[in-house]
PDB file of C-alpha atoms in Angstrom:
ATOM      1  CA  GLY X   1     115.929  30.761 122.964  1.00  0.00           C
ATOM      2  CA  GLU X   2     116.340  33.945 121.000  1.00  0.00           C
ATOM      3  CA  ASN X   3     115.320  37.294 122.484  1.00  0.00           C
ATOM      4  CA  VAL X   4     114.980  40.398 120.324  1.00  0.00           C
ATOM      5  CA  GLU X   5     114.645  43.877 121.810  1.00  0.00           C
ATOM      6  CA  GLN X   6     113.518  46.828 119.714  1.00  0.00           C
ATOM      7  CA  HIS X   7     113.671  50.575 120.327  1.00  0.00           C
ATOM      8  CA  PRO X   8     112.019  52.997 120.233  1.00  0.00           C
ATOM      9  CA  SER X   9     108.431  51.883 120.626  1.00  0.00           C
ATOM     10  CA  THR X  10     107.173  55.049 118.925  1.00  0.00           C
ATOM     11  CA  LEU X  11     108.933  57.441 116.597  1.00  0.00           C
ATOM     12  CA  SER X  12     107.601  60.647 115.119  1.00  0.00           C
ATOM     13  CA  VAL X  13     109.531  62.462 112.405  1.00  0.00           C
ATOM     14  CA  GLN X  14     108.887  65.252 109.960  1.00  0.00           C
ATOM     15  CA  GLU X  15     108.475  64.384 106.307  1.00  0.00           C
ATOM     16  CA  GLY X  16     111.876  64.306 104.653  1.00  0.00           C
ATOM     17  CA  ASP X  17     113.760  63.507 107.834  1.00  0.00           C
ATOM     18  CA  SER X  18     115.493  60.205 108.536  1.00  0.00           C
ATOM     19  CA  ALA X  19     114.228  57.525 110.910  1.00  0.00           C
ATOM     20  CA  VAL X  20     116.351  54.948 112.717  1.00  0.00           C
ATOM     21  CA  ILE X  21     115.071  51.903 114.558  1.00  0.00           C
ATOM     22  CA  LYS X  22     117.414  49.684 116.537  1.00  0.00           C
ATOM     23  CA  CYS X  23     117.282  46.054 117.604  1.00  0.00           C
ATOM     24  CA  THR X  24     119.474  43.760 119.631  1.00  0.00           C
ATOM     25  CA  TYR X  25     119.423  39.980 119.665  1.00  0.00           C
ATOM     26  CA  SER X  26     120.720  37.430 122.121  1.00  0.00           C
ATOM     27  CA  ASP X  27     121.475  34.247 120.160  1.00  0.00           C
ATOM     28  CA  SER X  28     124.830  34.428 118.407  1.00  0.00           C
ATOM     29  CA  ALA X  29     123.686  31.541 116.178  1.00  0.00           C
ATOM     30  CA  SER X  30     121.057  33.751 114.515  1.00  0.00           C
ATOM     31  CA  ASN X  31     122.036  34.485 110.947  1.00  0.00           C
ATOM     32  CA  TYR X  32     119.022  36.083 109.308  1.00  0.00           C
ATOM     33  CA  PHE X  33     117.627  39.514 110.216  1.00  0.00           C
ATOM     34  CA  PRO X  34     114.577  40.797 108.356  1.00  0.00           C
ATOM     35  CA  TRP X  35     112.591  43.967 108.841  1.00  0.00           C
ATOM     36  CA  TYR X  36     108.849  44.036 108.325  1.00  0.00           C
ATOM     37  CA  LYS X  37     106.275  46.757 107.866  1.00  0.00           C
ATOM     38  CA  GLN X  38     102.811  45.875 109.083  1.00  0.00           C
ATOM     39  CA  GLU X  39      99.578  47.676 108.359  1.00  0.00           C
ATOM     40  CA  LEU X  40      96.697  47.163 110.780  1.00  0.00           C
ATOM     41  CA  GLY X  41      95.124  43.730 110.321  1.00  0.00           C
ATOM     42  CA  LYS X  42      97.517  42.739 107.534  1.00  0.00           C
ATOM     43  CA  ARG X  43     100.367  40.307 107.224  1.00  0.00           C
ATOM     44  CA  PRO X  44     103.905  41.570 107.842  1.00  0.00           C
ATOM     45  CA  GLN X  45     105.495  42.855 104.655  1.00  0.00           C
ATOM     46  CA  LEU X  46     109.212  42.306 104.202  1.00  0.00           C
ATOM     47  CA  ILE X  47     110.959  45.580 103.442  1.00  0.00           C
ATOM     48  CA  ILE X  48     114.583  44.543 103.716  1.00  0.00           C
ATOM     49  CA  ASP X  49     116.643  41.743 105.196  1.00  0.00           C
ATOM     50  CA  ILE X  50     120.277  40.994 105.890  1.00  0.00           C
ATOM     51  CA  ARG X  51     122.240  37.830 106.457  1.00  0.00           C
ATOM     52  CA  SER X  52     125.064  37.507 108.915  1.00  0.00           C
ATOM     53  CA  ASN X  53     127.772  37.426 106.257  1.00  0.00           C
ATOM     54  CA  VAL X  54     126.963  41.019 105.293  1.00  0.00           C
ATOM     55  CA  GLY X  55     127.412  44.196 107.357  1.00  0.00           C
ATOM     56  CA  GLU X  56     125.158  46.537 105.439  1.00  0.00           C
ATOM     57  CA  LYS X  57     122.489  46.402 102.775  1.00  0.00           C
ATOM     58  CA  LYS X  58     120.685  49.215 101.023  1.00  0.00           C
ATOM     59  CA  ASP X  59     117.584  49.407  98.877  1.00  0.00           C
ATOM     60  CA  GLN X  60     116.745  52.924  97.725  1.00  0.00           C
ATOM     61  CA  ARG X  61     115.647  54.860 100.830  1.00  0.00           C
ATOM     62  CA  ILE X  62     115.974  51.897 103.160  1.00  0.00           C
ATOM     63  CA  ALA X  63     119.151  50.451 104.651  1.00  0.00           C
ATOM     64  CA  VAL X  64     119.978  47.920 107.314  1.00  0.00           C
ATOM     65  CA  THR X  65     123.233  47.594 109.221  1.00  0.00           C
ATOM     66  CA  LEU X  66     124.379  44.603 111.228  1.00  0.00           C
ATOM     67  CA  ASN X  67     127.011  44.439 113.951  1.00  0.00           C
ATOM     68  CA  LYS X  68     127.504  40.759 114.746  1.00  0.00           C
ATOM     69  CA  THR X  69     130.004  41.420 117.514  1.00  0.00           C
ATOM     70  CA  ALA X  70     127.605  43.656 119.408  1.00  0.00           C
ATOM     71  CA  LYS X  71     124.591  41.641 118.273  1.00  0.00           C
ATOM     72  CA  HIS X  72     122.597  44.573 117.070  1.00  0.00           C
ATOM     73  CA  PHE X  73     121.086  45.674 113.800  1.00  0.00           C
ATOM     74  CA  SER X  74     119.376  48.844 112.699  1.00  0.00           C
ATOM     75  CA  LEU X  75     116.894  50.041 110.099  1.00  0.00           C
ATOM     76  CA  HIS X  76     117.509  53.398 108.458  1.00  0.00           C
ATOM     77  CA  ILE X  77     114.833  55.138 106.408  1.00  0.00           C
ATOM     78  CA  THR X  78     115.889  58.325 104.639  1.00  0.00           C
ATOM     79  CA  GLU X  79     113.681  61.019 103.113  1.00  0.00           C
ATOM     80  CA  THR X  80     110.662  59.737 104.988  1.00  0.00           C
ATOM     81  CA  GLN X  81     107.221  60.113 103.444  1.00  0.00           C
ATOM     82  CA  PRO X  82     103.761  60.008 105.053  1.00  0.00           C
ATOM     83  CA  GLU X  83     103.173  56.594 103.485  1.00  0.00           C
ATOM     84  CA  ASP X  84     106.071  55.253 105.535  1.00  0.00           C
ATOM     85  CA  SER X  85     103.846  55.620 108.604  1.00  0.00           C
ATOM     86  CA  ALA X  86     103.223  52.113 109.949  1.00  0.00           C
ATOM     87  CA  VAL X  87     104.422  49.649 112.560  1.00  0.00           C
ATOM     88  CA  TYR X  88     107.852  48.194 111.887  1.00  0.00           C
ATOM     89  CA  PHE X  89     109.150  44.946 113.342  1.00  0.00           C
ATOM     90  CA  CYS X  90     112.650  43.588 113.393  1.00  0.00           C
ATOM     91  CA  ALA X  91     113.169  39.855 113.650  1.00  0.00           C
ATOM     92  CA  ALA X  92     115.938  37.308 113.929  1.00  0.00           C
ATOM     93  CA  SER X  93     116.306  33.626 113.243  1.00  0.00           C
ATOM     94  CA  LYS X  94     118.675  30.869 112.376  1.00  0.00           C
ATOM     95  CA  ALA X  95     117.149  30.436 108.967  1.00  0.00           C
ATOM     96  CA  GLY X  96     115.780  27.018 108.226  1.00  0.00           C
ATOM     97  CA  ARG X  97     113.724  25.133 110.722  1.00  0.00           C
ATOM     98  CA  ARG X  98     113.785  27.872 113.347  1.00  0.00           C
ATOM     99  CA  ALA X  99     110.966  30.389 113.546  1.00  0.00           C
ATOM    100  CA  LEU X 100     111.467  34.120 113.470  1.00  0.00           C
ATOM    101  CA  THR X 101     111.610  35.892 116.819  1.00  0.00           C
ATOM    102  CA  PHE X 102     110.134  39.352 116.526  1.00  0.00           C
ATOM    103  CA  GLY X 103     110.959  42.565 118.287  1.00  0.00           C
ATOM    104  CA  SER X 104     108.223  44.469 120.083  1.00  0.00           C
ATOM    105  CA  GLY X 105     107.593  46.839 117.195  1.00  0.00           C
ATOM    106  CA  THR X 106     108.021  50.545 116.465  1.00  0.00           C
ATOM    107  CA  ARG X 107     105.133  52.760 115.491  1.00  0.00           C
ATOM    108  CA  LEU X 108     106.527  55.268 113.016  1.00  0.00           C
ATOM    109  CA  GLN X 109     104.573  58.410 112.307  1.00  0.00           C
ATOM    110  CA  VAL X 110     105.735  60.704 109.533  1.00  0.00           C
ATOM    111  CA  GLN X 111     104.253  64.173 109.898  1.00  0.00           C
ATOM    112  CA  PRO X 112     103.525  65.972 106.601  1.00  0.00           C
TER     113      PRO X 112
ATOM    114  CA  GLY W   1     106.006  32.339  94.096  1.00  0.00           C
ATOM    115  CA  ALA W   2     106.006  31.186  97.734  1.00  0.00           C
ATOM    116  CA  VAL W   3     102.394  32.018  98.507  1.00  0.00           C
ATOM    117  CA  VAL W   4     100.650  30.833 101.657  1.00  0.00           C
ATOM    118  CA  SER W   5      96.875  31.048 101.516  1.00  0.00           C
ATOM    119  CA  GLN W   6      95.181  31.420 104.913  1.00  0.00           C
ATOM    120  CA  HIS W   7      91.451  31.025 105.574  1.00  0.00           C
ATOM    121  CA  PRO W   8      89.253  32.353 106.932  1.00  0.00           C
ATOM    122  CA  SER W   9      90.429  35.956 107.025  1.00  0.00           C
ATOM    123  CA  TRP W  10      88.061  36.671 109.861  1.00  0.00           C
ATOM    124  CA  VAL W  11      85.678  34.664 112.007  1.00  0.00           C
ATOM    125  CA  ILE W  12      83.280  35.371 114.833  1.00  0.00           C
ATOM    126  CA  CYS W  13      82.322  32.456 117.035  1.00  0.00           C
ATOM    127  CA  LYS W  14      80.434  31.840 120.224  1.00  0.00           C
ATOM    128  CA  SER W  15      82.239  31.067 123.443  1.00  0.00           C
ATOM    129  CA  GLY W  16      82.747  27.328 123.859  1.00  0.00           C
ATOM    130  CA  THR W  17      82.809  26.476 120.168  1.00  0.00           C
ATOM    131  CA  SER W  18      85.809  25.462 118.051  1.00  0.00           C
ATOM    132  CA  VAL W  19      87.315  27.252 115.089  1.00  0.00           C
ATOM    133  CA  LYS W  20      89.647  25.835 112.432  1.00  0.00           C
ATOM    134  CA  ILE W  21      92.134  27.985 110.559  1.00  0.00           C
ATOM    135  CA  GLU W  22      93.808  26.634 107.430  1.00  0.00           C
ATOM    136  CA  CYS W  23      97.078  27.539 105.792  1.00  0.00           C
ATOM    137  CA  ARG W  24      97.938  26.155 102.381  1.00  0.00           C
ATOM    138  CA  SER W  25     101.210  26.569 100.546  1.00  0.00           C
ATOM    139  CA  LEU W  26     100.130  27.093  96.938  1.00  0.00           C
ATOM    140  CA  ASP W  27     103.309  26.746  94.906  1.00  0.00           C
ATOM    141  CA  PHE W  28     105.779  25.047  97.178  1.00  0.00           C
ATOM    142  CA  GLN W  29     105.942  22.343  99.813  1.00  0.00           C
ATOM    143  CA  ALA W  30     106.017  23.638 103.368  1.00  0.00           C
ATOM    144  CA  THR W  31     107.588  20.964 105.506  1.00  0.00           C
ATOM    145  CA  THR W  32     107.505  23.328 108.465  1.00  0.00           C
ATOM    146  CA  MET W  33     104.828  25.873 109.327  1.00  0.00           C
ATOM    147  CA  PHE W  34     104.987  28.351 112.180  1.00  0.00           C
ATOM    148  CA  TRP W  35     101.875  29.671 113.927  1.00  0.00           C
ATOM    149  CA  TYR W  36     101.861  33.088 115.546  1.00  0.00           C
ATOM    150  CA  ARG W  37      99.351  35.030 117.607  1.00  0.00           C
ATOM    151  CA  GLN W  38      99.224  38.809 117.696  1.00  0.00           C
ATOM    152  CA  PHE W  39      97.178  40.773 120.215  1.00  0.00           C
ATOM    153  CA  PRO W  40      96.253  44.389 119.405  1.00  0.00           C
ATOM    154  CA  LYS W  41      99.237  46.733 119.394  1.00  0.00           C
ATOM    155  CA  GLN W  42     101.573  43.895 120.279  1.00  0.00           C
ATOM    156  CA  SER W  43     104.172  41.840 118.486  1.00  0.00           C
ATOM    157  CA  LEU W  44     103.837  38.460 116.820  1.00  0.00           C
ATOM    158  CA  MET W  45     104.359  35.714 119.369  1.00  0.00           C
ATOM    159  CA  LEU W  46     105.238  32.212 118.253  1.00  0.00           C
ATOM    160  CA  MET W  47     102.696  29.671 119.422  1.00  0.00           C
ATOM    161  CA  ALA W  48     103.943  26.481 117.824  1.00  0.00           C
ATOM    162  CA  THR W  49     105.939  24.895 115.061  1.00  0.00           C
ATOM    163  CA  SER W  50     104.308  22.221 112.978  1.00  0.00           C
ATOM    164  CA  ASN W  51     106.240  19.688 110.933  1.00  0.00           C
ATOM    165  CA  GLU W  52     104.628  17.587 108.260  1.00  0.00           C
ATOM    166  CA  GLY W  53     103.807  14.131 109.527  1.00  0.00           C
ATOM    167  CA  SER W  54     104.798  14.694 113.135  1.00  0.00           C
ATOM    168  CA  LYS W  55     103.502  16.321 116.295  1.00  0.00           C
ATOM    169  CA  ALA W  56     103.721  20.054 116.663  1.00  0.00           C
ATOM    170  CA  THR W  57     106.149  21.684 119.058  1.00  0.00           C
ATOM    171  CA  TYR W  58     104.464  24.221 121.308  1.00  0.00           C
ATOM    172  CA  GLU W  59     106.038  27.245 122.951  1.00  0.00           C
ATOM    173  CA  GLN W  60     106.004  27.537 126.706  1.00  0.00           C
ATOM    174  CA  GLY W  61     102.650  28.686 128.001  1.00  0.00           C
ATOM    175  CA  VAL W  62     100.665  27.592 124.928  1.00  0.00           C
ATOM    176  CA  GLU W  63      98.110  24.887 125.721  1.00  0.00           C
ATOM    177  CA  LYS W  64      98.496  22.117 123.178  1.00  0.00           C
ATOM    178  CA  ASP W  65      95.069  20.661 123.986  1.00  0.00           C
ATOM    179  CA  LYS W  66      93.451  24.000 123.304  1.00  0.00           C
ATOM    180  CA  PHE W  67      95.339  24.905 120.143  1.00  0.00           C
ATOM    181  CA  LEU W  68      95.362  21.763 118.024  1.00  0.00           C
ATOM    182  CA  ILE W  69      97.766  21.799 115.110  1.00  0.00           C
ATOM    183  CA  ASN W  70      97.682  19.323 112.268  1.00  0.00           C
ATOM    184  CA  HIS W  71     100.186  19.201 109.420  1.00  0.00           C
ATOM    185  CA  ALA W  72      99.055  16.139 107.558  1.00  0.00           C
ATOM    186  CA  SER W  73     100.452  17.089 104.165  1.00  0.00           C
ATOM    187  CA  LEU W  74     103.256  19.126 102.683  1.00  0.00           C
ATOM    188  CA  THR W  75     100.804  21.815 101.587  1.00  0.00           C
ATOM    189  CA  LEU W  76      98.325  22.079 104.451  1.00  0.00           C
ATOM    190  CA  SER W  77      98.623  23.000 108.109  1.00  0.00           C
ATOM    191  CA  THR W  78      95.628  23.706 110.333  1.00  0.00           C
ATOM    192  CA  LEU W  79      95.175  25.344 113.709  1.00  0.00           C
ATOM    193  CA  THR W  80      92.011  24.537 115.643  1.00  0.00           C
ATOM    194  CA  VAL W  81      91.101  26.700 118.604  1.00  0.00           C
ATOM    195  CA  THR W  82      89.005  24.430 120.805  1.00  0.00           C
ATOM    196  CA  SER W  83      86.450  25.630 123.341  1.00  0.00           C
ATOM    197  CA  ALA W  84      87.202  29.216 122.410  1.00  0.00           C
ATOM    198  CA  HIS W  85      86.844  31.957 125.010  1.00  0.00           C
ATOM    199  CA  PRO W  86      86.859  35.741 124.618  1.00  0.00           C
ATOM    200  CA  GLU W  87      90.509  35.877 125.719  1.00  0.00           C
ATOM    201  CA  ASP W  88      91.396  33.795 122.634  1.00  0.00           C
ATOM    202  CA  SER W  89      90.262  36.676 120.433  1.00  0.00           C
ATOM    203  CA  SER W  90      93.355  37.644 118.485  1.00  0.00           C
ATOM    204  CA  PHE W  91      95.024  37.794 115.075  1.00  0.00           C
ATOM    205  CA  TYR W  92      96.438  34.392 114.124  1.00  0.00           C
ATOM    206  CA  ILE W  93      98.960  34.115 111.317  1.00  0.00           C
ATOM    207  CA  CYS W  94     100.945  31.263 109.826  1.00  0.00           C
ATOM    208  CA  SER W  95     104.374  31.415 108.271  1.00  0.00           C
ATOM    209  CA  ALA W  96     106.540  29.045 106.278  1.00  0.00           C
ATOM    210  CA  SER W  97     110.302  29.018 106.086  1.00  0.00           C
ATOM    211  CA  LEU W  98     111.616  29.221 102.565  1.00  0.00           C
ATOM    212  CA  GLY W  99     115.001  28.060 103.768  1.00  0.00           C
ATOM    213  CA  LEU W 100     113.789  24.521 103.470  1.00  0.00           C
ATOM    214  CA  THR W 101     112.743  24.913  99.842  1.00  0.00           C
ATOM    215  CA  THR W 102     114.379  25.642  96.541  1.00  0.00           C
ATOM    216  CA  LEU W 103     113.035  29.192  96.783  1.00  0.00           C
ATOM    217  CA  GLY W 104     115.954  30.397  98.822  1.00  0.00           C
ATOM    218  CA  TYR W 105     115.855  31.874 102.277  1.00  0.00           C
ATOM    219  CA  GLY W 106     113.388  33.992 104.162  1.00  0.00           C
ATOM    220  CA  TYR W 107     109.848  33.438 105.271  1.00  0.00           C
ATOM    221  CA  THR W 108     106.403  33.836 103.744  1.00  0.00           C
ATOM    222  CA  PHE W 109     103.274  34.674 105.709  1.00  0.00           C
ATOM    223  CA  GLY W 110      99.611  33.876 105.385  1.00  0.00           C
ATOM    224  CA  SER W 111      97.230  36.804 105.326  1.00  0.00           C
ATOM    225  CA  GLY W 112      96.125  36.225 108.908  1.00  0.00           C
ATOM    226  CA  THR W 113      92.845  35.360 110.619  1.00  0.00           C
ATOM    227  CA  ARG W 114      91.063  37.779 112.912  1.00  0.00           C
ATOM    228  CA  LEU W 115      89.255  35.641 115.515  1.00  0.00           C
ATOM    229  CA  THR W 116      86.584  37.242 117.688  1.00  0.00           C
ATOM    230  CA  VAL W 117      84.969  35.120 120.378  1.00  0.00           C
ATOM    231  CA  VAL W 118      81.693  36.468 121.755  1.00  0.00           C
TER     232      VAL W 118
END
């Protein structure tokens, strides 16, 4: 089955700096790669996703890049703000009947 | 659109009793529902996949007789934790794949159930 590894486990940045979280996946058949932000005790909230036919996607301060050959994808947050502090999860799946496999999570702390 | 309603949001039960968690797709038909468990400060781990009208598929290490899943209709999937023990205390969350609907791709999540077994 799919295996997703995520690094780092914790990340502390100063407000205004950029944050980068990286994930690798094992199943070359995976074609859907979402990123979620999760507040304590809440459901995961989709912040951005990318499909395997695209190498990069951007939405305001958030961007995701995908390297299918190397089987890794990254989340980039620019101009970080204190409200970006949360746990972020990457995930991968072969969209459809297959479930998402989640990375281990990154606790991002943005220092004011 | 694509809302999954999950109840209860939290429950406290005594050791040895059973607890049922419901997930309803409100505005679409969820032919497949995924059930996850999340321990504190850990990731979401897939427990099982339920398909409407058929038996659920459980992940390795998940006891199917302890975690009963029923997906009797296209809009309702339930997870029953039987003979609950304190080690079953966790955050349980369901998810539906939108890739099997007209709503496009991606996944939608229920709001989660915090189970505490005392």
